[in-house]
Each structure stands twice: as C-alpha cells, then as structure tokens.
Amino acid sequence: AQSVAQPEDQVNVAEGNPLTVKCTYSVSGNPYLFWYVQYPNRGLQFLLKYITGDNLVKGSYGFEAEFNKSQTSFHLKKPSALVSDSALYFCAVRDLSGYSTLTFGKGTMLLVSP
Amino acid sequence: KAGVTQTPRYLIKTRGQQVTLSCSPISGHRSVSWYQQTPGQGLQFLFEYFSETQRNKGNFPGRFSGRQFSNSRSEMNVSTLELGDSALYLCASSLEAEVLTGELFFGEGSRLTVL
C-alpha cells in the first residue's frame, strides 16, 4: 500500500527566509509525486509534480521540490517566504505500478510571519 | 472556463438523516474523484468515477455511495449520518489523458455538519 508522511503539523518561518515543508513517501513501484496548497475555506490547488526526469521540479508561486529516491523524500522549498504563502500544504503520491488512486499526507500548516 | 462547482457549500443535518452532495466538473473532464477532509485524518479518498463507472473506491462504509451521470456530473450520498461524518467533502476533476500524471482540479467543497 502507498502512503505519505508529513512529519510536521506546522512550520513557522519569517518573511524573506527560506522555507522547507517535508514529505516522505512509500510506494511499491515508481512514484508520481505532487504538492497541493489549500487556502482557508477553499479547495486544493495544484503547485507542482514530479513524474520523471530532473529531480528538481519548479512550480507555481516560486515553489520548487526535490525528489530524492534514496531517501524517498519530496520536500517542498521556496528561497524567500511571503506572508501570503501562509496556508495548508499537502504532499500526495500515486504508484506507477498498476492503476492507483492519489494518496495525500495529512498536511502541514505553513505560517509566515511579517 | 468555469472551475469545479460543488453544491451546497454548507449544510447542517442531524444524526440518522441522509445527504446528497453534487459536483459539476470542469467542461471536458470525465474523471471525478471525491475526498473527505477532516482535521484529524486529513484527506481520505472516497471514490473515483470515469464515464459513469466507479473505477476505485476508498475504505469507507457502504453508507457512502456515489454515481456519475452521462454529462460527467457526479453526486455522492451519505445515509444514516453519524457525528463523525462531519467534514469537508471535496470533489476533483481531471482529464482522462492526465488522470495519472496530471493535476486534479478541486472544487471549494461542501462542508457538512452533523448534529
């Protein structure tokens, strides 16, 4: 069975500082990996994905993520945080071996202080 | 292009009642998925439909059911509501060609409160 772990319920960072939101995954085959963001009282919005190729993936709003197969991780990063980045972030995985659904982590709340 | 539309946005029910939630996907999207979001459990997969067929089902009791119509609109139904069914129910759609590699487009959700 596939699974996603987001070890931090909340991440606090000051505006202008770099941010990292951690994600590790478990699948039996090769993974498709995704990051989504949820603003208050809204649905989820797609940020970026890793399918194949370059391990560093760039996405919306200046976010990027690095796929590390040996550590089974897909951490979300941004060089300089904005107050408007404050939101709930979800990592998700889909196993390539056979057809599977998208499994989400429990989410990490990012709070960026001015 | 209109996004994913979910109705109603908010509803309050009492235990034992049933509820039907509706989802209209983005035009051209034939794959529709449903998720339950709660603070303790995060996002949990309910079901996925494509061309009126349920393609996958999550680990929920039979009180949770769904269907998809020929116009790709989808409904989910929860019967004999329990307090623990209080949650945000999210619908997402995608193009079939991108259902594995592409992103899901989420609606804003239907927030169900069971009293």
mmCIF file of C-alpha atoms in Angstrom:
data_model
loop_
_atom_site.group_PDB
_atom_site.id
_atom_site.type_symbol
_atom_site.label_atom_id
_atom_site.label_comp_id
_atom_site.label_asym_id
_atom_site.label_seq_id
_atom_site.Cartn_x
_atom_site.Cartn_y
_atom_site.Cartn_z
ATOM 1 C CA ALA A 1 0.000 0.000 0.000
ATOM 2 C CA GLN A 2 1.175 3.504 -0.738
ATOM 3 C CA SER A 3 1.486 6.182 1.937
ATOM 4 C CA VAL A 4 2.694 9.718 2.532
ATOM 5 C CA ALA A 5 4.125 11.204 5.724
ATOM 6 C CA GLN A 6 4.350 14.888 6.502
ATOM 7 C CA PRO A 7 6.206 14.876 9.827
ATOM 8 C CA GLU A 8 5.447 18.468 10.792
ATOM 9 C CA ASP A 9 1.941 19.632 11.603
ATOM 10 C CA GLN A 10 3.114 23.243 11.422
ATOM 11 C CA VAL A 11 6.095 25.140 10.076
ATOM 12 C CA ASN A 12 6.831 28.697 11.163
ATOM 13 C CA VAL A 13 9.108 30.963 9.147
ATOM 14 C CA ALA A 14 9.779 34.687 8.956
ATOM 15 C CA GLU A 15 9.038 36.537 5.739
ATOM 16 C CA GLY A 16 12.082 36.641 3.487
ATOM 17 C CA ASN A 17 13.598 33.496 4.951
ATOM 18 C CA PRO A 18 13.784 30.198 3.051
ATOM 19 C CA LEU A 19 11.142 27.602 3.820
ATOM 20 C CA THR A 20 11.025 23.819 3.647
ATOM 21 C CA VAL A 21 7.976 21.605 4.092
ATOM 22 C CA LYS A 22 8.930 17.953 4.433
ATOM 23 C CA CYS A 23 7.363 14.919 2.774
ATOM 24 C CA THR A 24 8.356 11.267 2.635
ATOM 25 C CA TYR A 25 6.518 8.563 0.751
ATOM 26 C CA SER A 26 6.214 4.822 0.410
ATOM 27 C CA VAL A 27 5.203 3.016 -2.761
ATOM 28 C CA SER A 28 5.911 -0.395 -4.197
ATOM 29 C CA GLY A 29 6.867 0.903 -7.622
ATOM 30 C CA ASN A 30 7.963 4.235 -9.016
ATOM 31 C CA PRO A 31 6.087 7.261 -7.723
ATOM 32 C CA TYR A 32 4.278 10.197 -9.186
ATOM 33 C CA LEU A 33 4.568 12.957 -6.569
ATOM 34 C CA PHE A 34 2.544 16.121 -6.124
ATOM 35 C CA TRP A 35 2.236 19.159 -3.890
ATOM 36 C CA TYR A 36 -1.059 20.959 -3.364
ATOM 37 C CA VAL A 37 -1.907 24.062 -1.337
ATOM 38 C CA GLN A 38 -5.159 24.913 0.414
ATOM 39 C CA TYR A 39 -6.073 28.435 1.451
ATOM 40 C CA PRO A 40 -8.765 28.953 4.141
ATOM 41 C CA ASN A 41 -12.250 27.899 3.065
ATOM 42 C CA ARG A 42 -11.009 26.910 -0.379
ATOM 43 C CA GLY A 43 -10.341 23.724 -2.265
ATOM 44 C CA LEU A 44 -6.881 22.447 -3.032
ATOM 45 C CA GLN A 45 -4.735 23.992 -5.731
ATOM 46 C CA PHE A 46 -2.013 22.181 -7.630
ATOM 47 C CA LEU A 47 1.531 23.519 -7.065
ATOM 48 C CA LEU A 48 3.895 21.107 -8.789
ATOM 49 C CA LYS A 49 4.560 17.499 -9.680
ATOM 50 C CA TYR A 50 7.380 15.048 -10.240
ATOM 51 C CA ILE A 51 6.829 12.421 -12.903
ATOM 52 C CA THR A 52 10.253 11.666 -14.294
ATOM 53 C CA GLY A 53 13.452 13.420 -15.282
ATOM 54 C CA ASP A 54 15.164 16.209 -13.352
ATOM 55 C CA ASN A 55 14.965 15.684 -9.612
ATOM 56 C CA LEU A 56 14.406 19.398 -9.005
ATOM 57 C CA VAL A 57 10.927 20.439 -10.023
ATOM 58 C CA LYS A 58 9.750 24.031 -10.258
ATOM 59 C CA GLY A 59 6.151 25.012 -9.783
ATOM 60 C CA SER A 60 3.750 27.849 -9.166
ATOM 61 C CA TYR A 61 4.391 30.918 -6.996
ATOM 62 C CA GLY A 62 8.167 30.337 -6.831
ATOM 63 C CA PHE A 63 7.927 26.947 -5.137
ATOM 64 C CA GLU A 64 10.154 24.030 -6.006
ATOM 65 C CA ALA A 65 10.593 20.487 -4.757
ATOM 66 C CA GLU A 66 13.414 17.994 -4.827
ATOM 67 C CA PHE A 67 12.821 14.314 -5.480
ATOM 68 C CA ASN A 68 15.245 12.084 -3.582
ATOM 69 C CA LYS A 69 14.743 8.430 -4.440
ATOM 70 C CA SER A 70 17.225 7.041 -1.912
ATOM 71 C CA GLN A 71 15.556 8.931 0.935
ATOM 72 C CA THR A 72 12.057 8.536 -0.548
ATOM 73 C CA SER A 73 11.502 12.220 0.026
ATOM 74 C CA PHE A 74 9.917 15.087 -1.900
ATOM 75 C CA HIS A 75 10.428 18.223 0.189
ATOM 76 C CA LEU A 76 8.818 21.494 -0.856
ATOM 77 C CA LYS A 77 11.035 24.566 -0.808
ATOM 78 C CA LYS A 78 10.989 28.280 -1.513
ATOM 79 C CA PRO A 79 14.016 30.576 -1.301
ATOM 80 C CA SER A 80 12.161 33.539 0.201
ATOM 81 C CA ALA A 81 8.831 33.152 2.018
ATOM 82 C CA LEU A 82 5.946 35.595 1.716
ATOM 83 C CA VAL A 83 3.192 36.214 4.269
ATOM 84 C CA SER A 84 0.750 35.250 1.523
ATOM 85 C CA ASP A 85 2.324 31.757 1.404
ATOM 86 C CA SER A 86 0.636 31.006 4.734
ATOM 87 C CA ALA A 87 -1.646 28.057 4.002
ATOM 88 C CA LEU A 88 -2.082 24.305 4.399
ATOM 89 C CA TYR A 89 0.225 22.231 2.193
ATOM 90 C CA PHE A 90 -0.415 18.653 1.124
ATOM 91 C CA CYS A 91 2.002 16.172 -0.389
ATOM 92 C CA ALA A 92 0.499 13.355 -2.465
ATOM 93 C CA VAL A 93 1.733 10.205 -4.181
ATOM 94 C CA ARG A 94 0.497 7.846 -6.841
ATOM 95 C CA ASP A 95 2.143 4.482 -7.527
ATOM 96 C CA LEU A 96 3.051 3.861 -11.143
ATOM 97 C CA SER A 97 2.737 0.087 -10.852
ATOM 98 C CA GLY A 98 -0.800 -0.523 -11.922
ATOM 99 C CA TYR A 99 -3.573 1.962 -11.556
ATOM 100 C CA SER A 100 -3.817 3.510 -8.131
ATOM 101 C CA THR A 101 -5.518 6.471 -6.543
ATOM 102 C CA LEU A 102 -3.839 9.603 -5.266
ATOM 103 C CA THR A 103 -2.886 9.320 -1.586
ATOM 104 C CA PHE A 104 -2.443 12.530 0.404
ATOM 105 C CA GLY A 105 -0.455 13.288 3.519
ATOM 106 C CA LYS A 106 -2.227 14.858 6.496
ATOM 107 C CA GLY A 107 -0.994 18.313 5.594
ATOM 108 C CA THR A 108 1.418 20.859 7.040
ATOM 109 C CA MET A 109 0.308 24.320 8.064
ATOM 110 C CA LEU A 110 2.805 26.940 6.967
ATOM 111 C CA LEU A 111 2.743 30.211 8.906
ATOM 112 C CA VAL A 112 4.866 33.055 7.587
ATOM 113 C CA SER A 113 5.262 35.963 9.993
ATOM 114 C CA PRO A 114 5.893 39.550 8.823
ATOM 115 C CA LYS B 1 -13.594 28.339 -18.230
ATOM 116 C CA ALA B 2 -15.652 27.546 -15.144
ATOM 117 C CA GLY B 3 -13.995 25.557 -12.380
ATOM 118 C CA VAL B 4 -15.310 22.612 -10.426
ATOM 119 C CA THR B 5 -18.618 23.532 -8.807
ATOM 120 C CA GLN B 6 -19.863 21.884 -5.661
ATOM 121 C CA THR B 7 -23.289 22.345 -4.115
ATOM 122 C CA PRO B 8 -24.343 23.002 -1.484
ATOM 123 C CA ARG B 9 -21.373 24.764 0.077
ATOM 124 C CA TYR B 10 -22.640 24.390 3.625
ATOM 125 C CA LEU B 11 -25.246 22.169 5.197
ATOM 126 C CA ILE B 12 -26.338 21.028 8.610
ATOM 127 C CA LYS B 13 -28.000 17.681 9.209
ATOM 128 C CA THR B 14 -28.933 15.612 12.231
ATOM 129 C CA ARG B 15 -27.877 12.079 13.011
ATOM 130 C CA GLY B 16 -29.755 9.451 11.070
ATOM 131 C CA GLN B 17 -30.581 11.718 8.154
ATOM 132 C CA GLN B 18 -29.130 11.348 4.699
ATOM 133 C CA VAL B 19 -27.415 13.872 2.461
ATOM 134 C CA THR B 20 -26.672 14.233 -1.241
ATOM 135 C CA LEU B 21 -23.787 16.370 -2.478
ATOM 136 C CA SER B 22 -23.341 17.455 -6.063
ATOM 137 C CA CYS B 23 -20.266 18.125 -8.182
ATOM 138 C CA SER B 24 -20.045 19.594 -11.671
ATOM 139 C CA PRO B 25 -16.585 19.052 -13.163
ATOM 140 C CA ILE B 26 -14.702 21.334 -15.497
ATOM 141 C CA SER B 27 -16.079 21.085 -19.003
ATOM 142 C CA GLY B 28 -14.367 18.231 -20.841
ATOM 143 C CA HIS B 29 -13.224 16.468 -17.679
ATOM 144 C CA ARG B 30 -14.689 12.995 -17.419
ATOM 145 C CA SER B 31 -12.838 11.782 -14.334
ATOM 146 C CA VAL B 32 -14.303 12.819 -10.974
ATOM 147 C CA SER B 33 -12.928 11.940 -7.546
ATOM 148 C CA TRP B 34 -14.326 12.562 -4.078
ATOM 149 C CA TYR B 35 -12.347 13.124 -0.871
ATOM 150 C CA GLN B 36 -13.311 13.596 2.758
ATOM 151 C CA GLN B 37 -11.245 16.138 4.688
ATOM 152 C CA THR B 38 -11.197 16.215 8.475
ATOM 153 C CA PRO B 39 -8.685 17.852 10.842
ATOM 154 C CA GLY B 40 -7.641 14.521 12.352
ATOM 155 C CA GLN B 41 -7.491 12.318 9.267
ATOM 156 C CA GLY B 42 -6.541 14.794 6.574
ATOM 157 C CA LEU B 43 -7.712 13.938 3.061
ATOM 158 C CA GLN B 44 -9.166 10.494 2.580
ATOM 159 C CA PHE B 45 -10.165 9.071 -0.791
ATOM 160 C CA LEU B 46 -13.824 8.123 -1.181
ATOM 161 C CA PHE B 47 -14.317 7.146 -4.821
ATOM 162 C CA GLU B 48 -13.378 7.882 -8.399
ATOM 163 C CA TYR B 49 -15.660 7.810 -11.419
ATOM 164 C CA PHE B 50 -14.985 7.819 -15.123
ATOM 165 C CA SER B 51 -17.652 7.663 -17.808
ATOM 166 C CA GLU B 52 -20.337 6.752 -15.287
ATOM 167 C CA THR B 53 -18.304 3.836 -13.901
ATOM 168 C CA GLN B 54 -16.796 3.673 -10.446
ATOM 169 C CA ARG B 55 -13.145 2.970 -11.054
ATOM 170 C CA ASN B 56 -11.869 2.998 -7.480
ATOM 171 C CA LYS B 57 -13.346 3.058 -4.016
ATOM 172 C CA GLY B 58 -11.770 4.024 -0.733
ATOM 173 C CA ASN B 59 -12.125 2.353 2.622
ATOM 174 C CA PHE B 60 -15.472 3.786 3.708
ATOM 175 C CA PRO B 61 -18.604 2.002 4.874
ATOM 176 C CA GLY B 62 -21.440 1.248 2.499
ATOM 177 C CA ARG B 63 -23.355 4.272 3.824
ATOM 178 C CA PHE B 64 -21.193 6.282 1.446
ATOM 179 C CA SER B 65 -22.164 5.932 -2.186
ATOM 180 C CA GLY B 66 -21.795 7.864 -5.375
ATOM 181 C CA ARG B 67 -22.632 7.981 -9.009
ATOM 182 C CA GLN B 68 -21.738 9.806 -12.172
ATOM 183 C CA PHE B 69 -24.107 10.914 -14.887
ATOM 184 C CA SER B 70 -23.637 10.944 -18.647
ATOM 185 C CA ASN B 71 -22.745 14.640 -18.542
ATOM 186 C CA SER B 72 -19.934 13.791 -16.066
ATOM 187 C CA ARG B 73 -21.682 15.469 -13.150
ATOM 188 C CA SER B 74 -21.357 13.436 -10.007
ATOM 189 C CA GLU B 75 -23.239 13.036 -6.769
ATOM 190 C CA MET B 76 -22.327 11.402 -3.519
ATOM 191 C CA ASN B 77 -24.774 10.246 -0.894
ATOM 192 C CA VAL B 78 -24.289 9.527 2.778
ATOM 193 C CA SER B 79 -27.103 7.692 4.518
ATOM 194 C CA THR B 80 -27.770 7.302 8.231
ATOM 195 C CA LEU B 81 -25.497 10.172 9.125
ATOM 196 C CA GLU B 82 -23.208 9.908 12.135
ATOM 197 C CA LEU B 83 -21.480 12.683 14.048
ATOM 198 C CA GLY B 84 -18.145 11.519 12.626
ATOM 199 C CA ASP B 85 -19.334 12.264 9.102
ATOM 200 C CA SER B 86 -18.923 15.971 9.788
ATOM 201 C CA ALA B 87 -16.264 17.033 7.306
ATOM 202 C CA LEU B 88 -15.400 18.995 4.217
ATOM 203 C CA TYR B 89 -16.219 16.903 1.173
ATOM 204 C CA LEU B 90 -14.078 17.774 -1.822
ATOM 205 C CA CYS B 91 -14.689 16.900 -5.426
ATOM 206 C CA ALA B 92 -11.923 16.965 -8.028
ATOM 207 C CA SER B 93 -11.931 16.503 -11.766
ATOM 208 C CA SER B 94 -9.280 15.793 -14.361
ATOM 209 C CA LEU B 95 -8.802 14.976 -17.987
ATOM 210 C CA GLU B 96 -8.624 11.250 -18.611
ATOM 211 C CA ALA B 97 -5.383 11.672 -20.519
ATOM 212 C CA GLU B 98 -3.850 13.229 -17.419
ATOM 213 C CA VAL B 99 -5.537 11.263 -14.687
ATOM 214 C CA LEU B 100 -2.275 9.608 -13.677
ATOM 215 C CA THR B 101 0.272 12.290 -14.478
ATOM 216 C CA GLY B 102 -1.727 15.432 -14.292
ATOM 217 C CA GLU B 103 -3.123 17.510 -11.528
ATOM 218 C CA LEU B 104 -6.574 17.308 -10.054
ATOM 219 C CA PHE B 105 -8.763 20.392 -10.119
ATOM 220 C CA PHE B 106 -10.631 20.742 -6.853
ATOM 221 C CA GLY B 107 -13.879 22.434 -6.032
ATOM 222 C CA GLU B 108 -14.256 24.524 -2.897
ATOM 223 C CA GLY B 109 -16.021 21.728 -1.105
ATOM 224 C CA SER B 110 -19.256 21.045 0.723
ATOM 225 C CA ARG B 111 -18.964 21.482 4.464
ATOM 226 C CA LEU B 112 -21.255 19.042 6.250
ATOM 227 C CA THR B 113 -22.048 19.413 9.928
ATOM 228 C CA VAL B 114 -23.913 16.567 11.623
ATOM 229 C CA LEU B 115 -25.617 17.422 14.910
#
